[in-house]
Amino acid sequence: MQLRRQPLSAPRPGDTRPAAQRLAGPLLLLLALQGAGASGGPEDSGWLQDAEPSSRLLSQAARAALHFFNFRAASPSALQVLENVLDGRAWVNQKKEYKFDLVFTTEFYSTEEDEKRLGQCSAQVFFRNEKPRPAVNVTCSQLIKKERRQEEDYHLYKLMKQLKSPLNAVSIPDSHGYIAPSLRPVWDLAFLGSSYVMWQKTTPFLQYYMSQISSVKQWKTNDDAIDFDYTVLLHEFSTQEIIPCRIHLVWYPSKPLKVKYHCQERQTPEEASGTEDGSAMALTELSNF
Amino acid sequence: MQSSPGGGVAPRLSPVGRRILLACSFILAAALGQMNFTGDQVLRILAKNEKQLSLLRDLEGLKPQKVDFWRGPARPSLPVDMRVPFSELKDIKAYLESHGLAYNVMIKDIQVLLDEEREAMAKSRRLERSTSSFSYSSYHTLEEIYTWIDNFVTEHSDIVSKLQIGHSFENRSILVLKFSTGGSRRPAIWIDSGIHSREWITHATGIWIARKIVSEYGKDRVVTDVLNAMDIFLEIVSNPDGFAYTHSMNRLWRKNKSSRPGIFCIGVDLNRNWKSGFGGNGSNNNPCSETYHGPSPQSEPEVAAVVDFIMSHGNVKALISIHSYSQMLMYPYGHSLEPVSNQEELYHLAKDAVQALYEVHGIEYIYGSISTTLYVASGITVDWAYDSGIKYSFSFELRDTGRYGFLLPAAQIIPTAQETWMAIQTIMVHTLHHPY
């Protein structure tokens, strides 16, 4: 079975074939079992490869991988966002587990327009039973040296410690999309915390973006670490809902991020909550905060 | 129903009514020199169950009164909005937290809001007198846009006129700009923006395009050819109530502001209220949902106005509906995966338009049918337009792809408008050369 590669050209056409997802059904499958013949594919049976995965589905999986990557890196100066999916394969099985194999490019979140440097990542993303919090295995090319990154983080940290208090700051960004330069580190740190939450909440059908910091409840820097308690508005794309999430994080440069959160789900249903068992089993730092 | 002892505001009071009450309170306060709302907040609480609801009702019954409900405790999972005076904030929040009641600060400081309103009211008396001092690289309020429209029409009355096609739910005018060099009921191109109020980049793009059209007519070959044979209708603020709300209370509001008796959530998604595949997948019958389709097709005045206008015009040949964000250019259908009959033509037209867009600033757009490119969505504008015989129906999702999303920095307004214009022009030219 031919491996389908995403064409890298601008502009990219959307698929001429039905997109997967939606609450409707699973991926549209062309052939029967791959079996042992799959190049680099899994050997356990039951996996059916989607011959033409939609670019949306692949981008969604790539973003989930990046949320996890950003959270793990715990580096507000080196946050990555998805630039383009270069190659992606998708599988689903009867147990409604989804698996993705991706190669994608990234760019710095806090970049200025003219200093666009692209990184590259490869990732495997696994969703169990359409649940959130996918298991992610991701490796990214090193865009800047580790020492340099640590310097940048420490620089951000010092800036943050000087901030008297962004407690009085109204929404970040403001309605016009503006973030005051002095508040930029706050935004980056908030995005880092939100990355954890967005990773936790992403399913094959739900994907999140951070819209705005709507309030800052606490900003403590008297001890060594930055202790940041804030509410962020997440935008879920398929339902178009805005979900307020209260996030409390503790960050110190080069240390793992500690974060707790609670999202105010407006209505019911099908999407799992952050407290439910996600697809990723092993997740240590979090519980004892 | 609910009532708050001690003269609280009835929960059913409309936002307009609430604002009037706020304004009156302020005037009264100013007159009496006593009341001050500095630091007072409005909290939104979502009670998960009856137990939590009754905890809230307990607050209601406190004497002396500590809180004042704008939207009283009714049922679990319905938001409860409660004004808390500054002096009570700490206690009330501790009460909520200790009982595990999750809340959100809806208004951080009521006095600030009142002051802003007062300032806005004063400002409305000093509005701009011409469009030359209007900043095309900033976001504007509804009043500023409507004033700009009047000035714009006055300055270009040879080819532009203003039409009022209806009224919104809160009774605001729904305005359309008509660009015409004559003739009678010429084949027309319809463009709308702002159907989802939080998508501010779309109104800003619409305004810029209006100015571009008049400045290019007579100079640019393409625009001149198009306008010599066709009319252009441009509805910049398709959802004026929602738009006003994004300025006053909730920047991320999407729907209109319609309310119905017995229904506690406000607003219908105007892009799910059209009569094509109405009520299907990709829309929601829960009034609290962001994609609530409304009780019936065209139930919303903002949608009915456009339907009535386009149907009675009878000669619209292309429809372009502008949204954000995602960077996509799409054609019908949204409600079904079934391709439209001229899908091949639309595919190639979209491809050309996106290429023209890309050549301006290198921004990449995806293109395809809505259901295969974005998501399944029912009751949408372009599906209705297509089913009504408008062969060239397109939907744009402008910048960006999520970094800023709805809060696109104003610095990107002009670049976005410039590139979008090139795509729209491509569609207009194709429509001109393929009469039907």
Coordinates of C-alpha atoms in Angstrom, one line a residue, chain B residues 14 20 75 84 111 172-173 201 231 236-237 241 255 262 271 282 302 304 345 354 359 361 393 402 418:
Chain B
S14 CA -32.1 42.4 29.0
I20 CA -29.9 51.5 31.3
R75 CA -31.0 25.3 37.3
V84 CA -20.6 41.7 44.5
Q111 CA -17.1 51.6 38.0
R172 CA -29.8 48.5 15.4
S173 CA -29.8 49.4 11.7
I201 CA -10.4 41.4 11.3
D231 CA -23.0 46.1 -8.8
I236 CA -19.7 45.3 6.8
V237 CA -21.4 44.7 10.1
D241 CA -25.6 43.7 18.3
K255 CA -23.6 35.0 18.2
G262 CA -38.0 30.7 28.9
N271 CA -24.0 31.2 10.4
G282 CA -22.3 20.8 12.8
E302 CA -30.1 39.6 10.9
A304 CA -33.9 37.4 7.4
E345 CA -14.9 25.0 -11.4
V354 CA -5.5 31.6 -3.1
E359 CA 1.6 36.5 -4.0
H361 CA 2.5 38.6 1.4
S393 CA -20.5 31.2 -3.3
G402 CA -4.2 30.3 15.9
Q418 CA -4.5 43.7 0.8

